[in-house]
Coordinates of N, CA and C and ligand atoms in Angstrom, one line a residue:
X658 N 0.8 -1.3 -0.1 CA 0.0 0.0 0.0 C 0.8 1.1 0.1
X659 N 2.0 1.3 0.9 CA 2.9 2.4 0.7 C 4.0 2.1 -0.1
X660 N 4.2 3.2 -0.9 CA 5.3 3.0 -1.8 C 6.6 3.8 -1.4
X661 N 6.6 4.9 -0.8 CA 7.4 6.1 -0.6 C 7.4 6.5 0.9
X662 N 8.1 5.8 1.8 CA 7.9 6.2 3.1 C 9.0 7.0 3.8
X663 N 8.7 8.2 4.2 CA 9.6 9.1 4.8 C 9.9 8.7 6.4
X664 N 11.0 8.6 7.0 CA 11.4 8.5 8.2 C 12.1 9.6 8.6
X665 N 11.7 10.4 9.6 CA 12.4 11.5 10.2 C 13.2 11.2 11.3
X666 N 14.5 11.4 11.1 CA 15.4 11.0 12.1 C 16.5 11.9 12.8
X667 N 16.2 12.1 14.1 CA 17.0 13.0 14.9 C 18.0 12.3 15.8
X668 N 18.1 10.8 15.6 CA 18.9 10.3 16.5 C 18.6 10.0 17.9
X669 N 17.2 10.2 18.3 CA 16.7 10.0 19.5 C 16.1 8.5 19.6
X670 N 15.9 8.1 20.9 CA 15.2 6.7 21.0 C 13.9 6.5 20.0
X671 N 13.0 7.5 20.0 CA 12.0 7.5 19.5 C 12.2 7.4 17.7
X672 N 13.2 8.2 17.4 CA 13.3 8.0 16.1 C 14.0 6.7 15.8
X673 N 14.8 6.1 16.6 CA 15.4 4.9 16.4 C 14.3 3.8 15.9
X674 N 13.1 4.0 16.8 CA 12.1 3.0 16.6 C 11.4 3.3 15.4
X675 N 11.2 4.7 15.0 CA 10.7 4.9 13.8 C 11.2 4.3 12.5
X676 N 12.7 4.4 12.6 CA 13.3 3.8 11.5 C 13.4 2.4 11.4
X677 N 13.3 1.8 12.4 CA 13.4 0.6 12.4 C 11.7 -0.3 12.1
X678 N 10.8 0.6 12.2 CA 9.4 0.4 12.1 C 9.3 0.7 10.3
X679 N 9.7 1.9 9.9 CA 9.7 2.2 8.5 C 10.4 1.1 7.5
X680 N 11.4 0.4 8.0 CA 12.1 -0.5 7.6 C 11.0 -2.0 7.5
X681 N 10.6 -2.1 8.5 CA 9.5 -3.4 8.6 C 8.3 -3.0 7.7
X682 N 7.8 -1.8 7.8 CA 6.7 -1.5 6.8 C 7.2 -1.7 5.6
X683 N 8.1 -1.0 5.0 CA 8.6 -1.2 3.6 C 8.7 -2.7 3.1
X684 N 9.3 -3.3 4.0 CA 9.6 -4.9 3.7 C 8.1 -5.4 3.6
X685 N 7.3 -5.2 4.3 CA 6.1 -5.7 4.3 C 5.1 -5.5 3.4
X686 N 5.5 -4.4 2.4 CA 4.7 -4.0 1.2 C 4.6 -5.1 0.0
X687 N 3.5 -5.2 -0.5 CA 3.5 -6.2 -1.6 C 4.4 -5.9 -3.0
X688 N 4.3 -4.6 -3.3 CA 5.5 -4.2 -4.0 C 6.5 -3.4 -3.6
X689 N 7.6 -3.3 -4.3 CA 8.6 -2.6 -3.6 C 8.4 -1.3 -3.0
X690 N 8.8 -1.1 -1.9 CA 8.8 0.2 -1.3 C 10.1 1.0 -1.1
X691 N 10.2 2.4 -1.2 CA 11.2 3.2 -0.9 C 11.3 3.8 0.7
X692 N 12.4 3.7 1.3 CA 12.2 4.5 2.4 C 13.1 6.1 2.2
X693 N 12.7 7.1 2.6 CA 13.6 8.3 2.4 C 14.0 8.7 4.0
X694 N 15.1 8.9 4.1 CA 15.6 9.1 5.7 C 15.7 10.8 5.6
X695 N 15.2 11.5 6.5 CA 15.3 12.9 6.4 C 15.9 13.3 8.0
X696 N 17.0 13.9 7.8 CA 17.6 14.5 9.1 C 17.8 15.9 8.9
X697 N 17.6 16.7 9.7 CA 17.6 18.1 9.8 C 18.5 18.8 10.7
X698 N 19.4 19.5 10.4 CA 20.3 20.1 11.2 C 19.9 21.6 11.5
X699 N 20.4 22.1 12.8 CA 20.3 23.6 13.0 C 21.3 24.3 12.1
X700 N 20.6 25.1 11.5 CA 21.5 26.1 10.6 C 22.4 27.1 11.5
X701 N 23.7 27.7 11.1 CA 24.3 28.6 12.0 C 23.4 29.9 12.2
X702 N 23.5 30.4 13.3 CA 22.9 31.5 13.8 C 23.1 32.6 12.6
X703 N 21.9 33.6 12.3 CA 22.1 34.5 11.3 C 23.3 35.6 11.7
X704 N 23.3 35.8 12.9 CA 24.5 36.7 13.5 C 25.8 36.4 13.3
X705 N 25.9 34.9 13.0 CA 27.4 34.4 12.8 C 28.0 35.0 11.4
X706 N 29.2 35.2 11.4 CA 30.1 35.5 10.2 C 31.1 34.5 10.1
X707 N 31.9 34.6 9.0 CA 32.9 33.5 8.8 C 34.1 33.7 9.7
X708 N 34.8 32.9 9.8 CA 34.8 31.3 9.5 C 33.9 30.6 10.4
X709 N 33.2 31.2 11.2 CA 32.2 30.4 12.1 C 31.1 29.6 11.4
X710 N 30.5 30.4 10.4 CA 29.6 29.5 9.7 C 29.9 28.5 8.9
X711 N 31.1 28.5 8.2 CA 31.5 27.1 7.4 C 31.8 26.4 8.2
X712 N 32.4 26.5 9.7 CA 32.9 25.6 10.5 C 31.6 24.9 11.0
X713 N 30.6 25.6 11.5 CA 29.2 25.1 11.9 C 28.5 24.0 11.0
X714 N 28.7 24.7 9.6 CA 28.1 23.8 8.7 C 28.9 22.5 8.5
X715 N 30.3 22.7 8.4 CA 31.1 21.5 8.3 C 30.8 20.4 9.3
X716 N 31.0 20.7 10.6 CA 30.6 19.9 11.9 C 29.4 19.2 11.8
X717 N 28.2 20.2 11.4 CA 26.9 19.5 11.4 C 26.6 18.7 10.2
X718 N 27.2 19.0 9.2 CA 27.0 18.1 8.0 C 27.7 16.9 8.5
X719 N 29.1 16.7 9.1 CA 29.4 15.5 9.5 C 28.7 14.9 10.5
X720 N 28.3 15.3 11.6 CA 27.4 14.7 12.4 C 25.9 14.2 11.9
X721 N 25.5 15.2 11.0 CA 24.3 14.6 10.1 C 24.4 13.3 9.3
X722 N 25.9 13.1 8.8 CA 26.0 12.0 7.9 C 25.8 10.7 8.7
X723 N 26.7 11.1 10.0 CA 26.8 10.0 10.8 C 25.5 9.5 11.3
X724 N 24.4 10.5 11.6 CA 23.2 10.1 12.0 C 22.4 9.1 10.7
X725 N 22.7 9.6 9.7 CA 22.1 9.0 8.4 C 22.6 7.6 8.2
X726 N 23.6 7.3 8.5 CA 24.6 6.0 8.6 C 23.7 5.2 9.6
X727 N 23.5 5.8 10.8 CA 22.8 4.9 12.0 C 21.4 4.5 11.4
X728 N 20.7 5.8 10.8 CA 19.1 5.3 10.6 C 19.2 4.3 9.3
X729 N 20.1 4.4 8.3 CA 20.3 3.1 7.2 C 20.5 1.8 7.8
X730 N 21.3 1.8 8.9 CA 21.2 0.5 9.7 C 19.9 0.0 10.2
X731 N 19.5 1.1 10.7 CA 17.9 0.6 11.6 C 16.9 0.2 10.5
X732 N 17.0 0.9 9.5 CA 16.1 0.6 8.5 C 16.3 -1.0 7.9
X733 N 17.5 -1.0 7.9 CA 17.8 -2.6 7.7 C 17.9 -3.0 6.1
X734 N 18.4 -4.0 5.8 CA 18.5 -4.7 4.5 C 17.3 -4.8 3.6
X735 N 17.3 -4.9 2.5 CA 16.0 -5.4 1.7 C 15.1 -4.2 1.3
X736 N 15.6 -3.0 1.3 CA 14.9 -1.9 1.2 C 15.5 -1.1 0.4
X737 N 15.0 -0.4 -0.7 CA 15.6 0.7 -1.2 C 15.6 1.9 -0.5
X738 N 16.8 2.7 -0.2 CA 16.8 3.7 0.8 C 17.6 4.9 0.2
X739 N 16.9 6.0 0.3 CA 17.4 7.4 -0.2 C 17.5 8.2 1.1
X740 N 18.3 9.3 1.0 CA 18.3 10.1 2.3 C 18.6 11.6 1.9
X741 N 18.2 12.5 2.7 CA 18.3 13.8 2.8 C 18.9 14.6 4.1
X742 N 19.8 15.3 3.9 CA 20.3 16.1 4.9 C 20.1 17.4 4.8
X743 N 19.5 18.2 5.7 CA 18.9 19.4 5.4 C 19.3 20.1 6.6
X744 N 19.6 21.6 6.2 CA 19.6 22.6 7.4 C 18.4 23.5 7.5
X745 N 17.8 23.6 8.7 CA 16.6 24.4 8.8 C 15.6 24.1 9.9
X746 N 14.3 24.6 9.6 CA 13.4 24.0 10.5 C 13.0 22.3 10.3
X747 N 13.2 21.6 11.5 CA 13.0 20.2 11.2 C 11.4 20.0 10.4
X748 N 10.3 20.4 11.0 CA 9.1 20.3 10.5 C 8.9 20.6 9.1
X749 N 9.3 22.0 9.0 CA 9.3 22.5 7.6 C 10.0 21.6 6.5
X750 N 11.2 21.4 6.8 CA 12.0 20.3 6.0 C 11.4 18.9 5.8
X751 N 10.9 18.4 6.7 CA 10.2 17.1 6.6 C 8.9 17.2 5.8
X752 N 8.2 18.3 5.8 CA 7.0 18.5 5.1 C 7.5 18.9 3.6
X753 N 8.4 19.4 3.5 CA 8.9 19.7 2.1 C 9.5 18.6 1.7
X754 N 10.3 17.8 2.0 CA 10.7 16.5 1.3 C 9.6 15.6 1.2
X755 N 8.7 15.4 1.9 CA 7.4 14.5 1.5 C 6.7 14.9 0.3
X756 N 6.6 16.2 0.4 CA 5.7 16.6 -0.8 C 6.7 16.5 -2.2
X757 N 8.0 17.0 -2.1 CA 8.6 17.0 -3.2 C 9.0 15.6 -3.7
X758 N 9.2 14.7 -2.8 CA 9.5 13.3 -3.2 C 8.2 12.4 -3.3
X759 N 7.0 13.0 -3.1 CA 5.7 12.1 -3.1 C 5.5 11.2 -2.2
X760 N 6.1 11.2 -0.9 CA 5.9 10.3 -0.1 C 4.3 10.1 0.3
X761 N 4.2 8.8 0.7 CA 2.6 8.4 1.0 C 2.5 8.2 2.4
X762 N 3.5 8.3 3.2 CA 3.4 8.0 4.7 C 4.8 8.6 5.4
X763 N 4.5 9.5 6.4 CA 5.8 9.9 7.3 C 5.6 8.9 8.6
X764 N 6.8 8.4 9.0 CA 7.0 7.8 10.2 C 7.9 8.6 10.9
X765 N 7.5 8.9 12.3 CA 8.4 9.7 13.2 C 8.2 9.6 14.6
X766 N 9.0 10.1 15.6 CA 8.8 9.9 16.8 C 7.8 10.7 17.2
X767 N 7.0 10.3 18.4 CA 6.0 11.0 19.1 C 7.0 12.1 19.8
X768 N 8.1 11.8 20.3 CA 9.2 12.8 21.1 C 10.4 12.9 20.2
X769 N 11.2 13.6 20.8 CA 12.5 13.6 20.1 C 13.6 13.6 21.0
X770 N 14.7 14.6 20.7 CA 15.8 14.7 21.6 C 15.5 15.9 22.6
X771 N 14.4 16.6 22.4 CA 14.0 17.7 23.2 C 13.6 17.2 24.7
X772 N 14.2 18.0 25.7 CA 14.1 17.4 27.1 C 12.9 18.1 27.7
X773 N 12.0 18.9 27.2 CA 10.8 19.5 27.7 C 10.1 18.3 28.3
X774 N 9.7 18.2 29.7 CA 8.8 17.2 30.3 C 7.6 17.9 30.1
X775 N 6.5 17.0 30.0 CA 5.2 17.6 30.1 C 4.5 17.4 28.6
X776 N 5.1 17.6 27.6 CA 4.6 17.8 26.3 C 4.4 16.2 26.0
X777 N 3.3 16.0 25.7 CA 3.1 14.6 25.1 C 3.4 14.2 23.8
X778 N 3.5 15.3 23.0 CA 3.9 15.2 21.8 C 4.9 16.3 21.3
X779 N 6.0 16.2 20.8 CA 6.8 17.2 20.4 C 6.4 18.2 19.6
X780 N 7.1 19.3 19.6 CA 6.8 20.6 18.8 C 6.9 20.2 17.2
X781 N 8.0 19.5 16.8 CA 8.1 19.1 15.4 C 7.1 18.3 14.8
X782 N 6.7 17.1 15.9 CA 5.6 15.9 15.5 C 4.3 16.7 15.3
X783 N 4.2 17.7 16.3 CA 2.8 18.5 16.2 C 2.6 19.1 14.7
X784 N 3.7 19.9 14.4 CA 3.7 20.7 13.2 C 3.6 19.8 12.0
X785 N 4.2 18.8 12.0 CA 3.9 17.7 10.6 C 2.5 17.0 10.6
X786 N 1.9 16.8 12.0 CA 0.7 15.9 11.9 C -0.3 17.0 11.4
X787 N -0.2 18.4 11.8 CA -1.2 19.4 11.6 C -1.2 19.5 9.9
X788 N 0.1 19.7 9.3 CA 0.5 20.1 8.0 C 0.6 19.2 6.9
X789 N 0.7 17.9 7.2 CA 1.0 17.1 6.4 C 0.0 16.6 5.5
X790 N 0.3 16.4 3.9 CA -0.7 16.0 3.1 C -0.9 14.6 2.9
X791 N -0.2 13.8 3.6 CA -0.3 12.3 3.9 C -0.5 11.7 5.1
X792 N -0.6 10.5 5.6 CA -0.7 9.9 7.0 C 0.7 10.2 7.6
X793 N 0.3 10.4 8.8 CA 1.7 10.6 9.6 C 1.6 9.4 10.7
X794 N 2.4 8.4 10.8 CA 2.6 7.5 11.9 C 3.6 7.9 12.8
X795 N 3.1 8.0 14.3 CA 4.1 8.4 15.3 C 4.4 7.4 16.0
X796 N 5.5 7.3 16.7 CA 6.0 6.0 17.2 C 6.3 6.4 18.8
X797 N 6.0 5.6 19.7 CA 6.3 6.0 20.9 C 7.3 4.9 21.5
Ligands
ATP318 P1 10.9 19.7 21.1 O1 11.6 19.6 19.8 O2 9.5 20.5 20.7 O3 11.6 20.2 22.2 P2 11.1 16.7 21.0 O4 12.5 17.0 20.5 O5 10.9 15.7 22.3 O6 10.5 18.3 21.5 P3 10.1 16.6 18.2 O7 11.2 17.5 17.9 O8 8.9 16.9 17.8 O9 10.1 16.3 19.9 O10 10.5 15.2 17.6 C1 9.5 14.2 17.3 C2 10.1 13.4 16.2 O11 10.2 14.4 15.1 C3 11.4 12.7 16.5 O12 11.5 11.7 17.0 C4 11.9 12.6 15.0 O13 11.3 11.5 14.5 C5 11.3 14.0 14.2 N1 12.5 15.0 14.3 C6 12.5 16.0 15.2 N2 13.5 16.8 15.1 C7 14.3 16.5 13.7 C8 15.2 16.5 13.2 N3 16.0 17.7 13.6 N4 15.5 15.8 11.9 C9 14.6 14.8 11.6 N5 13.5 14.3 12.2 C10 13.5 15.2 13.5
MG319 MG1 13.1 18.2 18.9

């Protein structure tokens, strides 16, 4: 039923479960399904100049690539995997990739790496659930 599954990966325990579930879902489809891993990093603050901007981008690109490798391992074998590493707002970037890549399911954690207690659903998950044009599966 799902052909193009997006998994939003921020390295959190929730996102780890989301990546594994996205892999299982993709393997369970009758026809071949693709998994898009999306990881979004914080851009450097506007006020920063060079060389700090470039240094930030270099470091965060490296960290993001490591996260994507983790996510690839969690999705597992037997699935076609593509990935996007972006800088910006997580929810906005996730929604943008879902639309441009024609994803028909978004899998993400209910919470992420944020440590704010009391929130049942993280702010990025809330934004994606509210604005996505396809179903969103949140993982606990
Ligand atoms: P908040 O960020 O509001 O303090 P939180 O970190 O607990 O709270 P969210 O950020 O909404 O909650 O995280 C929910 C899910 O959204 C994560 O499990 C992950 O799937 C996805 N997500 C969050 N941030 C990113 C990111 N930077 N890149 C990719 N996916 C992300
Ligand atoms: Mg967060």
